[in-house]
mmCIF file of C-alpha atoms and ligand atoms in Angstrom:
data_model
loop_
_atom_site.group_PDB
_atom_site.id
_atom_site.type_symbol
_atom_site.label_atom_id
_atom_site.label_comp_id
_atom_site.label_asym_id
_atom_site.label_seq_id
_atom_site.Cartn_x
_atom_site.Cartn_y
_atom_site.Cartn_z
ATOM 1 C CA MET V 677 0.108 0.174 -0.033
ATOM 2 C CA GLN V 678 0.866 3.649 -0.869
ATOM 3 C CA LEU V 679 1.929 6.032 1.696
ATOM 4 C CA LEU V 680 3.095 8.836 -0.372
ATOM 5 C CA LYS V 681 5.029 10.079 -3.216
ATOM 6 C CA VAL V 682 8.076 13.044 -3.545
ATOM 7 C CA ALA V 683 9.062 13.947 -7.258
ATOM 8 C CA LEU V 684 12.569 14.122 -7.694
ATOM 9 C CA GLU V 685 13.879 16.923 -9.720
ATOM 10 C CA ASN V 686 16.214 18.894 -7.287
ATOM 11 C CA GLU V 687 18.484 19.747 -4.225
ATOM 12 C CA LEU V 688 14.803 20.809 -1.982
ATOM 13 C CA ASP V 689 13.400 17.032 -3.158
ATOM 14 C CA LEU V 690 16.084 15.680 -1.562
ATOM 15 C CA THR V 691 15.387 17.309 1.678
ATOM 16 C CA LEU V 692 11.540 16.561 1.347
ATOM 17 C CA ALA V 693 12.359 12.993 0.802
ATOM 18 C CA TYR V 694 14.654 12.576 3.729
ATOM 19 C CA LYS V 695 12.108 14.424 6.050
ATOM 20 C CA LYS V 696 9.221 12.277 4.810
ATOM 21 C CA SER V 697 11.216 8.972 5.135
ATOM 22 C CA ILE V 698 11.730 9.923 8.862
ATOM 23 C CA LYS V 699 8.294 10.643 9.482
ATOM 24 C CA ALA V 700 6.877 7.828 7.715
ATOM 25 C CA ALA V 701 9.173 5.391 9.777
ATOM 26 C CA GLU V 702 8.355 7.189 13.024
ATOM 27 C CA LEU V 703 4.354 7.038 12.460
ATOM 28 C CA ILE V 704 4.658 3.198 11.427
ATOM 29 C CA GLY V 705 6.678 2.989 14.997
ATOM 30 C CA LEU V 706 10.321 2.065 13.809
ATOM 31 C CA SER V 707 12.921 2.962 16.365
ATOM 32 C CA ARG V 708 15.095 6.119 15.902
ATOM 33 C CA SER V 709 18.374 4.397 14.805
ATOM 34 C CA THR V 710 16.021 2.402 12.072
ATOM 35 C CA GLN V 711 14.377 5.633 11.301
ATOM 36 C CA THR V 712 17.475 7.304 10.365
ATOM 37 C CA ALA V 713 18.931 4.626 8.554
ATOM 38 C CA PHE V 714 16.387 4.058 6.498
ATOM 39 C CA ALA V 715 15.621 7.832 5.679
ATOM 40 C CA THR V 716 19.778 8.123 4.898
ATOM 41 C CA ALA V 717 19.383 5.373 2.602
ATOM 42 C CA VAL V 718 16.614 6.703 0.665
ATOM 43 C CA SER V 719 18.134 10.302 0.596
ATOM 44 C CA GLU V 720 21.510 8.632 -0.782
ATOM 45 C CA VAL V 721 20.129 7.028 -3.773
ATOM 46 C CA CYS V 722 17.808 10.188 -4.384
ATOM 47 C CA ARG V 723 20.590 12.295 -4.439
ATOM 48 C CA GLU V 724 22.215 9.892 -7.159
ATOM 49 C CA VAL V 725 19.004 10.085 -8.949
ATOM 50 C CA ILE V 726 18.588 13.851 -8.728
ATOM 51 C CA ASP V 727 22.089 14.536 -9.830
ATOM 52 C CA LYS V 728 22.255 11.929 -12.609
ATOM 53 C CA THR V 729 18.764 12.249 -13.879
ATOM 54 C CA HIS V 730 16.816 15.228 -12.682
ATOM 55 C CA ASP V 731 13.934 13.061 -13.139
ATOM 56 C CA GLY V 732 12.587 10.515 -10.634
ATOM 57 C CA LEU V 733 10.409 9.304 -8.359
ATOM 58 C CA VAL V 734 10.327 8.249 -4.707
ATOM 59 C CA THR V 735 7.073 6.465 -3.352
ATOM 60 C CA LEU V 736 6.734 5.114 0.102
ATOM 61 C CA GLU V 737 4.664 2.007 0.835
ATOM 62 C CA ILE V 738 4.163 -0.807 2.972
ATOM 63 C CA HIS V 739 4.943 -4.132 1.282
ATOM 64 C CA ASN V 740 3.752 -7.378 2.731
ATOM 65 C CA GLU V 741 5.483 -10.551 2.218
ATOM 66 C CA GLY V 742 4.229 -13.370 3.501
ATOM 67 C CA GLU V 743 4.145 -12.915 7.148
ATOM 68 C CA ARG V 744 6.665 -10.137 7.439
ATOM 69 C CA HIS V 745 5.620 -6.222 6.568
ATOM 70 C CA HIS V 746 8.491 -3.975 5.090
ATOM 71 C CA LEU V 747 8.349 -0.292 4.804
ATOM 72 C CA ALA V 748 9.502 -0.022 1.404
ATOM 73 C CA ALA V 749 11.101 2.935 -0.783
ATOM 74 C CA VAL V 750 10.769 2.691 -4.258
ATOM 75 C CA ILE V 751 12.740 5.054 -6.471
ATOM 76 C CA THR V 752 12.159 5.037 -10.256
ATOM 77 C CA TYR V 753 14.361 7.395 -12.648
ATOM 78 C CA ARG V 754 14.796 7.641 -16.426
ATOM 79 C CA GLN V 755 17.521 5.308 -17.274
ATOM 80 C CA SER V 756 20.578 6.511 -19.054
ATOM 81 C CA GLU V 757 24.261 6.072 -19.480
ATOM 82 C CA SER V 758 25.171 8.354 -17.178
ATOM 83 C CA ILE V 759 23.822 6.254 -13.719
ATOM 84 C CA ASN V 760 24.503 2.394 -12.723
ATOM 85 C CA ASN V 761 24.324 0.080 -10.276
ATOM 86 C CA LEU V 762 27.812 1.317 -8.623
ATOM 87 C CA GLU V 763 26.968 4.818 -7.863
ATOM 88 C CA GLU V 764 28.375 5.866 -4.668
ATOM 89 C CA GLY V 765 25.532 6.691 -2.993
ATOM 90 C CA PHE V 766 23.595 3.459 -3.968
ATOM 91 C CA GLN V 767 26.896 1.272 -2.439
ATOM 92 C CA TYR V 768 26.492 3.346 0.724
ATOM 93 C CA ALA V 769 22.285 2.408 0.757
ATOM 94 C CA ARG V 770 23.106 -0.859 0.701
ATOM 95 C CA LYS V 771 24.870 -0.922 4.126
ATOM 96 C CA LEU V 772 22.122 0.851 5.768
ATOM 97 C CA VAL V 773 19.001 -1.342 4.850
ATOM 98 C CA PRO V 774 18.796 -5.212 4.765
ATOM 99 C CA ILE V 775 16.919 -5.078 1.342
ATOM 100 C CA PHE V 776 18.314 -3.479 -1.786
ATOM 101 C CA LEU V 777 16.513 -4.403 -4.928
ATOM 102 C CA TYR V 778 18.090 -3.126 -8.277
ATOM 103 C CA ALA V 779 16.633 -3.418 -11.534
ATOM 104 C CA VAL V 780 16.860 -1.542 -14.754
ATOM 105 C CA SER V 781 14.831 -1.659 -18.014
ATOM 106 C CA GLU V 782 15.536 -0.295 -21.479
ATOM 107 C CA ARG V 783 13.895 3.058 -20.119
ATOM 108 C CA LYS V 784 13.249 2.951 -16.296
ATOM 109 C CA GLY V 785 15.553 1.783 -13.827
ATOM 110 C CA THR V 786 13.982 0.981 -10.181
ATOM 111 C CA ILE V 787 15.763 0.786 -7.225
ATOM 112 C CA GLN V 788 13.665 -0.825 -3.564
ATOM 113 C CA LEU V 789 14.764 -0.041 -0.476
ATOM 114 C CA LYS V 790 13.311 -2.075 2.314
ATOM 115 C CA MET V 791 13.450 -2.387 6.236
ATOM 116 C CA GLY V 792 11.896 -4.855 8.217
ATOM 117 C CA ILE V 793 8.850 -3.714 10.231
ATOM 118 C CA PRO V 794 8.933 -5.934 13.574
ATOM 119 C CA LYS V 795 5.676 -7.709 14.772
ATOM 120 C CA ALA V 796 6.163 -6.264 17.999
ATOM 121 C CA VAL V 797 5.059 -3.066 16.394
ATOM 122 C CA GLY V 798 2.329 -4.016 14.464
ATOM 123 C CA ILE V 799 0.981 -3.212 11.358
ATOM 124 C CA SER V 800 -2.637 -3.099 10.671
ATOM 125 C CA LYS V 801 -4.441 -1.525 7.704
ATOM 126 C CA THR V 802 -5.916 1.315 9.785
ATOM 127 C CA LYS V 803 -2.442 2.225 10.525
ATOM 128 C CA ILE V 804 -1.658 2.336 7.140
ATOM 129 C CA LEU V 805 -4.477 4.518 6.196
ATOM 130 C CA MET V 806 -3.713 6.725 9.301
ATOM 131 C CA VAL V 807 -0.130 7.395 8.078
ATOM 132 C CA SER V 808 -0.841 7.832 4.316
ATOM 133 C CA SER V 809 -3.935 10.303 5.531
ATOM 134 C CA TYR V 810 -1.446 12.406 7.384
ATOM 135 C CA PHE V 811 0.419 12.803 4.368
ATOM 136 C CA GLU V 812 -2.407 13.775 2.382
ATOM 137 C CA HIS V 813 -3.629 16.490 4.959
ATOM 138 C CA LEU V 814 -0.177 17.583 5.636
ATOM 139 C CA GLU V 815 0.566 21.296 5.718
ATOM 140 C CA PRO V 816 3.417 22.326 3.676
ATOM 141 C CA SER V 817 6.647 22.332 5.813
ATOM 142 C CA THR V 818 8.713 24.763 3.553
ATOM 143 C CA PRO V 819 7.773 27.107 1.056
ATOM 144 C CA TYR V 820 8.871 25.293 -1.611
ATOM 145 C CA GLU V 821 7.046 22.479 -0.799
ATOM 146 C CA GLU V 822 3.917 24.909 -0.612
ATOM 147 C CA VAL V 823 4.832 26.255 -4.058
ATOM 148 C CA ARG V 824 4.945 22.508 -5.312
ATOM 149 C CA GLN V 825 1.761 21.583 -4.073
ATOM 150 C CA ARG V 826 -0.211 24.348 -5.401
ATOM 151 C CA ASN V 827 1.441 23.670 -8.805
ATOM 152 C CA GLN V 828 0.322 20.286 -8.356
ATOM 153 C CA GLN V 829 -3.051 21.356 -7.818
ATOM 154 C CA LEU V 830 -3.177 24.079 -10.420
ATOM 155 C CA TYR V 831 -1.964 21.359 -12.800
ATOM 156 C CA LEU V 832 -5.122 19.389 -11.599
ATOM 157 C CA ILE V 833 -7.339 22.075 -12.301
ATOM 158 C CA ASN V 834 -6.117 22.821 -15.663
ATOM 159 C CA GLU V 835 -6.761 19.315 -16.691
ATOM 160 C CA GLN V 836 -10.135 19.147 -15.292
ATOM 161 C CA SER V 837 -11.399 22.312 -17.048
ATOM 162 C CA GLU V 838 -9.458 21.544 -20.176
ATOM 163 C CA GLN V 839 -11.706 18.582 -20.286
ATOM 164 C CA ALA V 840 -14.728 20.706 -19.452
ATOM 165 C CA LEU V 841 -13.914 22.852 -22.320
ATOM 166 C CA GLN V 842 -13.831 20.086 -24.697
ATOM 167 C CA GLN V 843 -16.645 18.749 -23.216
ATOM 168 C CA ALA V 844 -18.223 22.265 -23.446
ATOM 169 C CA GLU V 845 -16.901 22.741 -27.523
ATOM 170 C CA TYR V 846 -18.374 19.516 -28.251
ATOM 171 C CA LEU V 847 -21.727 20.215 -26.849
ATOM 172 C CA ASN V 848 -21.745 23.542 -28.699
ATOM 173 C CA GLN V 849 -20.990 21.952 -31.850
ATOM 174 C CA GLN V 850 -23.948 19.488 -31.595
ATOM 175 C CA LYS V 851 -26.381 22.344 -30.669
ATOM 176 C CA ASN V 852 -24.948 24.441 -33.745
ATOM 177 C CA GLU V 853 -25.533 21.340 -36.021
ATOM 178 C CA PHE V 854 -29.055 20.904 -34.315
ATOM 179 C CA LEU V 855 -30.158 24.552 -35.082
ATOM 180 C CA SER V 856 -28.537 24.191 -38.623
ATOM 181 C CA VAL V 857 -30.648 20.854 -39.581
ATOM 182 C CA ALA V 858 -33.494 22.287 -37.595
ATOM 183 C CA SER V 859 -34.121 25.829 -39.216
ATOM 184 C CA HIS V 860 -33.624 24.824 -42.367
ATOM 185 C CA GLU V 861 -35.897 22.354 -42.336
ATOM 186 C CA LEU V 862 -38.341 24.757 -40.943
ATOM 187 C CA LYS V 863 -37.389 27.155 -43.699
ATOM 188 C CA THR V 864 -39.092 25.780 -46.671
ATOM 189 C CA PRO V 865 -42.428 25.005 -45.437
ATOM 190 C CA LEU V 866 -42.561 28.527 -44.378
ATOM 191 C CA THR V 867 -41.475 30.074 -47.683
ATOM 192 C CA ILE V 868 -44.346 27.991 -49.138
ATOM 193 C CA LEU V 869 -46.792 29.307 -46.545
ATOM 194 C CA ARG V 870 -45.904 32.837 -46.965
ATOM 195 C CA ALA V 871 -45.797 32.629 -50.690
ATOM 196 C CA TYR V 872 -49.305 31.514 -50.744
ATOM 197 C CA THR V 873 -50.474 33.879 -48.019
ATOM 198 C CA GLN V 874 -49.275 36.735 -50.023
ATOM 199 C CA MET V 875 -50.906 35.161 -53.566
ATOM 200 C CA ALA V 876 -54.023 35.047 -50.885
ATOM 201 C CA LEU V 877 -53.422 38.535 -50.403
ATOM 202 C CA LYS V 878 -53.795 39.888 -53.738
ATOM 203 C CA THR V 879 -57.035 37.858 -54.324
ATOM 204 C CA ASP V 880 -60.627 39.200 -53.958
ATOM 205 C CA CYS V 881 -61.629 38.681 -50.881
ATOM 206 C CA SER V 882 -63.736 40.447 -47.851
ATOM 207 C CA PRO V 883 -62.064 42.921 -45.869
ATOM 208 C CA ILE V 884 -62.108 40.227 -42.703
ATOM 209 C CA THR V 885 -60.550 37.784 -44.387
ATOM 210 C CA LEU V 886 -57.792 40.293 -45.584
ATOM 211 C CA SER V 887 -57.166 41.282 -42.257
ATOM 212 C CA HIS V 888 -57.058 37.806 -40.669
ATOM 213 C CA LEU V 889 -54.444 36.989 -44.070
ATOM 214 C CA LYS V 890 -52.328 40.271 -43.185
ATOM 215 C CA LYS V 891 -52.112 38.743 -39.440
ATOM 216 C CA VAL V 892 -51.099 35.389 -40.595
ATOM 217 C CA ASP V 893 -48.391 36.899 -43.037
ATOM 218 C CA ASP V 894 -47.058 39.107 -40.078
ATOM 219 C CA GLN V 895 -46.728 36.184 -37.596
ATOM 220 C CA ALA V 896 -45.093 34.054 -40.256
ATOM 221 C CA SER V 897 -42.796 37.068 -41.193
ATOM 222 C CA LYS V 898 -41.453 37.008 -37.755
ATOM 223 C CA LEU V 899 -41.289 33.694 -37.454
ATOM 224 C CA GLN V 900 -39.207 33.632 -40.824
ATOM 225 C CA THR V 901 -37.067 36.112 -39.079
ATOM 226 C CA MET V 902 -36.049 33.926 -35.822
ATOM 227 C CA ILE V 903 -35.358 30.925 -38.221
ATOM 228 C CA THR V 904 -33.101 32.832 -40.085
ATOM 229 C CA GLN V 905 -31.511 34.177 -36.769
ATOM 230 C CA LEU V 906 -30.969 30.429 -35.723
ATOM 231 C CA LEU V 907 -29.643 29.447 -38.947
ATOM 232 C CA ASP V 908 -27.570 32.503 -38.850
ATOM 233 C CA ILE V 909 -25.882 31.565 -35.311
ATOM 234 C CA SER V 910 -24.690 28.273 -36.388
ATOM 235 C CA LYS V 911 -23.046 29.796 -39.285
ATOM 236 C CA ILE V 912 -21.329 32.525 -37.760
ATOM 237 C CA GLU V 913 -20.126 30.393 -34.741
ATOM 238 C CA ASP V 914 -18.522 28.027 -37.379
ATOM 239 C CA THR V 915 -16.868 30.697 -38.703
ATOM 240 C CA GLU V 916 -18.564 29.783 -41.687
ATOM 241 C CA THR V 917 -20.039 32.857 -42.974
ATOM 242 C CA GLU V 918 -18.706 34.248 -46.213
ATOM 243 C CA TYR V 919 -19.022 37.989 -46.897
ATOM 244 C CA ASN V 920 -19.384 39.195 -50.216
ATOM 245 C CA LEU V 921 -17.633 42.514 -49.799
ATOM 246 C CA GLU V 922 -18.250 45.265 -52.450
ATOM 247 C CA ALA V 923 -17.219 48.888 -52.714
ATOM 248 C CA THR V 924 -20.158 50.971 -51.555
ATOM 249 C CA SER V 925 -21.607 54.525 -51.730
ATOM 250 C CA SER V 926 -22.585 54.739 -47.907
ATOM 251 C CA LYS V 927 -25.336 57.531 -48.804
ATOM 252 C CA GLN V 928 -26.648 55.864 -51.834
ATOM 253 C CA TYR V 929 -26.811 52.828 -50.106
ATOM 254 C CA LEU V 930 -28.570 53.789 -47.085
ATOM 255 C CA LEU V 931 -30.891 55.902 -49.164
ATOM 256 C CA ASP V 932 -31.747 52.742 -51.025
ATOM 257 C CA MET V 933 -32.656 51.180 -48.073
ATOM 258 C CA ARG V 934 -35.071 54.128 -46.928
ATOM 259 C CA ASP V 935 -38.348 52.314 -47.909
ATOM 260 C CA LEU V 936 -37.265 49.128 -46.392
ATOM 261 C CA ILE V 937 -36.917 50.770 -42.984
ATOM 262 C CA MET V 938 -39.808 52.934 -43.385
ATOM 263 C CA GLN V 939 -41.728 49.332 -43.681
ATOM 264 C CA LEU V 940 -40.104 48.329 -40.655
ATOM 265 C CA VAL V 941 -41.163 51.288 -38.248
ATOM 266 C CA PRO V 942 -44.513 52.284 -39.557
ATOM 267 C CA ALA V 943 -45.862 53.537 -36.141
ATOM 268 C CA HIS V 944 -42.606 55.568 -35.432
ATOM 269 C CA GLN V 945 -41.470 58.796 -36.266
ATOM 270 C CA LEU V 946 -38.535 58.169 -38.112
ATOM 271 C CA LEU V 947 -35.634 61.072 -38.620
ATOM 272 C CA ILE V 948 -33.051 59.991 -41.117
ATOM 273 C CA HIS V 949 -29.755 61.928 -41.055
ATOM 274 C CA LEU V 950 -26.766 61.183 -44.147
ATOM 275 C CA ASN V 951 -24.277 63.136 -42.924
ATOM 276 C CA ASP V 952 -21.442 60.657 -44.703
ATOM 277 C CA ASP V 953 -20.967 60.274 -48.208
ATOM 278 C CA SER V 954 -17.605 58.200 -47.857
ATOM 279 C CA THR V 955 -17.334 54.949 -49.663
ATOM 280 C CA LEU V 956 -17.122 51.450 -47.501
ATOM 281 C CA TYR V 957 -16.280 47.956 -48.426
ATOM 282 C CA ILE V 958 -19.144 45.951 -46.815
ATOM 283 C CA ASP V 959 -21.199 43.044 -47.495
ATOM 284 C CA ARG V 960 -24.037 45.228 -48.154
ATOM 285 C CA LEU V 961 -26.955 42.243 -47.166
ATOM 286 C CA ARG V 962 -25.003 41.590 -44.021
ATOM 287 C CA VAL V 963 -24.837 45.482 -42.784
ATOM 288 C CA GLU V 964 -28.567 45.659 -43.680
ATOM 289 C CA GLN V 965 -29.177 43.331 -41.602
ATOM 290 C CA VAL V 966 -27.595 44.934 -38.766
ATOM 291 C CA ILE V 967 -29.151 48.171 -39.330
ATOM 292 C CA MET V 968 -32.785 46.416 -39.791
ATOM 293 C CA ASN V 969 -32.388 44.696 -36.471
ATOM 294 C CA ILE V 970 -31.208 47.999 -34.435
ATOM 295 C CA ILE V 971 -33.931 49.973 -35.937
ATOM 296 C CA GLY V 972 -36.296 47.227 -35.704
ATOM 297 C CA ASN V 973 -35.312 47.024 -32.184
ATOM 298 C CA ALA V 974 -35.945 50.658 -31.368
ATOM 299 C CA ALA V 975 -39.316 50.361 -32.823
ATOM 300 C CA LYS V 976 -39.822 47.251 -30.856
ATOM 301 C CA TYR V 977 -38.724 48.492 -27.560
ATOM 302 C CA SER V 978 -40.480 52.187 -27.700
ATOM 303 C CA PRO V 979 -44.015 53.162 -27.606
ATOM 304 C CA ALA V 980 -45.865 53.913 -31.087
ATOM 305 C CA GLY V 981 -45.343 57.405 -32.232
ATOM 306 C CA THR V 982 -41.905 58.364 -30.511
ATOM 307 C CA GLN V 983 -39.133 59.506 -32.591
ATOM 308 C CA ILE V 984 -36.275 57.253 -33.961
ATOM 309 C CA VAL V 985 -33.014 58.871 -35.149
ATOM 310 C CA PHE V 986 -30.833 57.453 -38.057
ATOM 311 C CA THR V 987 -27.790 59.383 -38.246
ATOM 312 C CA THR V 988 -24.444 58.812 -39.908
ATOM 313 C CA THR V 989 -21.359 61.002 -39.686
ATOM 314 C CA LEU V 990 -17.701 60.422 -40.802
ATOM 315 C CA GLN V 991 -15.678 60.815 -38.084
ATOM 316 C CA ALA V 992 -12.036 62.080 -38.347
ATOM 317 C CA ASN V 993 -10.293 58.654 -37.644
ATOM 318 C CA GLY V 994 -11.480 57.460 -41.012
ATOM 319 C CA GLU V 995 -14.800 55.662 -39.807
ATOM 320 C CA VAL V 996 -18.294 56.242 -40.279
ATOM 321 C CA LEU V 997 -20.116 56.494 -37.324
ATOM 322 C CA PHE V 998 -24.011 54.916 -37.480
ATOM 323 C CA SER V 999 -26.117 55.739 -34.925
ATOM 324 C CA VAL V 1000 -29.861 54.931 -33.866
ATOM 325 C CA LYS V 1001 -31.734 56.894 -30.912
ATOM 326 C CA ASP V 1002 -35.018 55.912 -29.601
ATOM 327 C CA GLN V 1003 -37.096 57.057 -26.648
ATOM 328 C CA GLY V 1004 -38.153 53.615 -25.335
ATOM 329 C CA ILE V 1005 -37.849 51.510 -22.098
ATOM 330 C CA GLY V 1006 -33.650 51.649 -22.122
ATOM 331 C CA MET V 1007 -31.308 49.851 -20.143
ATOM 332 C CA SER V 1008 -29.438 49.538 -16.666
ATOM 333 C CA GLU V 1009 -25.873 49.676 -16.830
ATOM 334 C CA GLU V 1010 -25.618 46.099 -15.724
ATOM 335 C CA GLU V 1011 -27.583 45.127 -18.701
ATOM 336 C CA LEU V 1012 -26.020 47.273 -20.992
ATOM 337 C CA ILE V 1013 -22.697 45.371 -21.048
ATOM 338 C CA LYS V 1014 -24.742 41.823 -21.469
ATOM 339 C CA ILE V 1015 -27.040 42.963 -24.370
ATOM 340 C CA PHE V 1016 -24.358 41.890 -27.017
ATOM 341 C CA LYS V 1017 -24.027 38.179 -25.773
ATOM 342 C CA LYS V 1018 -25.555 35.342 -27.478
ATOM 343 C CA PHE V 1019 -29.314 34.553 -26.165
ATOM 344 C CA TYR V 1020 -29.393 37.297 -23.846
ATOM 345 C CA ARG V 1021 -32.589 39.193 -23.196
ATOM 346 C CA VAL V 1022 -33.330 41.752 -20.346
ATOM 347 C CA GLU V 1023 -35.609 39.516 -17.577
ATOM 348 C CA SER V 1024 -37.992 42.277 -17.305
ATOM 349 C CA ILE V 1025 -38.995 42.335 -20.942
ATOM 350 C CA ILE V 1026 -39.229 38.895 -21.820
ATOM 351 C CA LYS V 1027 -42.807 38.110 -21.038
ATOM 352 C CA GLN V 1028 -43.999 41.329 -22.644
ATOM 353 C CA TYR V 1029 -41.704 41.618 -26.318
ATOM 354 C CA ASN V 1030 -41.075 38.331 -28.175
ATOM 355 C CA GLY V 1031 -37.707 37.705 -29.327
ATOM 356 C CA LEU V 1032 -34.582 35.264 -29.369
ATOM 357 C CA GLY V 1033 -31.907 37.402 -28.155
ATOM 358 C CA ILE V 1034 -29.816 36.753 -31.002
ATOM 359 C CA GLY V 1035 -30.096 39.582 -33.120
ATOM 360 C CA LEU V 1036 -27.812 41.929 -31.358
ATOM 361 C CA PHE V 1037 -25.076 38.732 -30.949
ATOM 362 C CA ILE V 1038 -25.033 38.114 -34.831
ATOM 363 C CA SER V 1039 -25.051 41.997 -35.406
ATOM 364 C CA SER V 1040 -21.876 42.406 -33.496
ATOM 365 C CA LYS V 1041 -20.229 39.112 -34.999
ATOM 366 C CA ILE V 1042 -20.868 41.028 -38.572
ATOM 367 C CA ILE V 1043 -19.618 44.419 -37.329
ATOM 368 C CA ASN V 1044 -16.919 43.145 -36.036
ATOM 369 C CA ASN V 1045 -15.910 40.766 -38.971
ATOM 370 C CA HIS V 1046 -16.027 44.168 -40.784
ATOM 371 C CA GLY V 1047 -13.453 45.645 -38.950
ATOM 372 C CA GLY V 1048 -15.912 47.543 -36.989
ATOM 373 C CA LYS V 1049 -17.081 48.204 -33.630
ATOM 374 C CA ILE V 1050 -20.790 48.114 -31.956
ATOM 375 C CA TRP V 1051 -21.728 49.479 -28.573
ATOM 376 C CA VAL V 1052 -24.844 51.006 -26.782
ATOM 377 C CA GLU V 1053 -25.579 54.224 -24.702
ATOM 378 C CA SER V 1054 -28.619 54.121 -22.615
ATOM 379 C CA ILE V 1055 -30.345 55.579 -19.577
ATOM 380 C CA PHE V 1056 -32.840 53.065 -17.745
ATOM 381 C CA GLY V 1057 -36.337 54.475 -18.602
ATOM 382 C CA HIS V 1058 -35.282 57.283 -21.488
ATOM 383 C CA GLY V 1059 -34.243 55.075 -24.151
ATOM 384 C CA CYS V 1060 -31.275 53.629 -25.911
ATOM 385 C CA THR V 1061 -28.522 54.960 -28.698
ATOM 386 C CA PHE V 1062 -26.862 51.851 -30.556
ATOM 387 C CA PHE V 1063 -23.623 53.018 -32.340
ATOM 388 C CA PHE V 1064 -21.572 51.130 -34.783
ATOM 389 C CA THR V 1065 -18.718 52.279 -36.734
ATOM 390 C CA LEU V 1066 -17.262 50.574 -40.176
ATOM 391 C CA PRO V 1067 -13.778 52.058 -41.839
ATOM 392 C CA VAL V 1068 -13.785 53.769 -44.734
ATOM 393 C CA TYR V 1069 -12.502 52.167 -48.183
ATOM 394 C CA LYS V 1070 -9.428 53.189 -49.299
ATOM 395 C CA ASP V 1071 -8.684 51.977 -52.604
HETATM 396 P P1 ADP N 956 -34.390 40.302 -29.368
HETATM 397 O O1 ADP N 956 -34.722 41.395 -29.422
HETATM 398 O O2 ADP N 956 -35.008 39.228 -30.027
HETATM 399 O O3 ADP N 956 -34.582 39.822 -27.935
HETATM 400 P P2 ADP N 956 -31.367 41.011 -29.604
HETATM 401 O O4 ADP N 956 -30.300 40.409 -29.567
HETATM 402 O O5 ADP N 956 -31.840 42.069 -30.639
HETATM 403 O O6 ADP N 956 -32.565 40.114 -29.255
HETATM 404 O O7 ADP N 956 -31.583 42.002 -28.322
HETATM 405 C C1 ADP N 956 -30.978 41.493 -26.926
HETATM 406 C C2 ADP N 956 -31.852 42.227 -25.852
HETATM 407 O O8 ADP N 956 -31.398 43.828 -25.796
HETATM 408 C C3 ADP N 956 -33.093 42.486 -26.006
HETATM 409 O O9 ADP N 956 -34.212 41.470 -25.715
HETATM 410 C C4 ADP N 956 -33.555 43.517 -25.319
HETATM 411 O O10 ADP N 956 -33.967 43.396 -23.751
HETATM 412 C C5 ADP N 956 -32.513 44.509 -25.621
HETATM 413 N N1 ADP N 956 -32.655 45.662 -26.344
HETATM 414 C C6 ADP N 956 -32.168 45.810 -27.901
HETATM 415 N N2 ADP N 956 -32.480 46.711 -28.227
HETATM 416 C C7 ADP N 956 -32.990 47.715 -27.173
HETATM 417 C C8 ADP N 956 -33.383 48.940 -27.363
HETATM 418 N N3 ADP N 956 -33.608 49.803 -28.480
HETATM 419 N N4 ADP N 956 -34.139 49.306 -26.341
HETATM 420 C C9 ADP N 956 -34.369 48.693 -25.029
HETATM 421 N N5 ADP N 956 -33.876 47.292 -25.045
HETATM 422 C C10 ADP N 956 -33.145 46.721 -26.120
#
């Protein structure tokens, strides 16, 4: 049965091996002179191992051979030409303990030093457990030992967290795969549903049927946005997203988008100030997705009739600053820092407003991938201003 282990790398380990051997022999009940002889033999062998290999391990064990018990030190090391059976320390240790066993294989050397435990001393499982638990719970006796113990603990923690990380990455991959497959499957029937609803909307039907069909189309459109977001999230996380970058005149691009934006916020007063006319190098659809998401949110989280101001400005640092200011519910400081996280939604609004908490996560990825930044400023209860920047294209 094993009592303790000491790695053998430098002189300080030698002191540790010596002290622990003495203590183990003492706890087992060996006489003072036997304790010293055993510990000296251990330290002589360890000295040679450290000097010649810098890479060994001593394990103290209780061996049970027939009727007899022994306190044993098993010292293993990396075998090399620099160490052999005739080392001075080995010779000295041979004289100190009754049993000295030496064995080498191609890669490993093993030395066993054994000291008999007299019957009168008595050895039992409980005693062995008591000795090993003493070393397990032993407070570090030197700063070096403390550092070594901490290192061992850190190594263990590191190993555990690496395993947890691997597991989390695997689960994340599985989740993305599921999202990707599920949203693909949902997309087709929904597109067909919308196509038929829109055809039906153009037919000659009663005002009440028309109003019902519009509601169906509205809800189907919301569902389509959510499914597209789900599909996007798996793509963006897998860094599969390909950007079709094109040199784009910012003003014209936004003027072309104007009608689309108007449709998105029919119940609000939308003011658009396009103060910039530089060229951007962007994926037009992806940046449109960001703008629609932010303006859509501004409308979603503010009362009908209030103002939404969309502004673009060219900054001195060569970036175009886009901002969207609303007069809505706003956010607390605590929430501001979390809203670009995946699936994050402000707790208090979940029941009131529908959504998945994905739009801003995707928007931030798109803007970052274009070399820009995105952030928000807000005073709780007094609206939000979302900002993002895009670098101006240099030919
Ligand atoms: P969703 O709107 O689908 O929940 P988003 O990722 O677009 O997801 O937004 C994340 C969260 O940020 C929202 O759930 C909401 O709590 C908050 N939020 C976004 N825009 C605004 C805004 N203009 N005003 C107040 N809160 C907002």
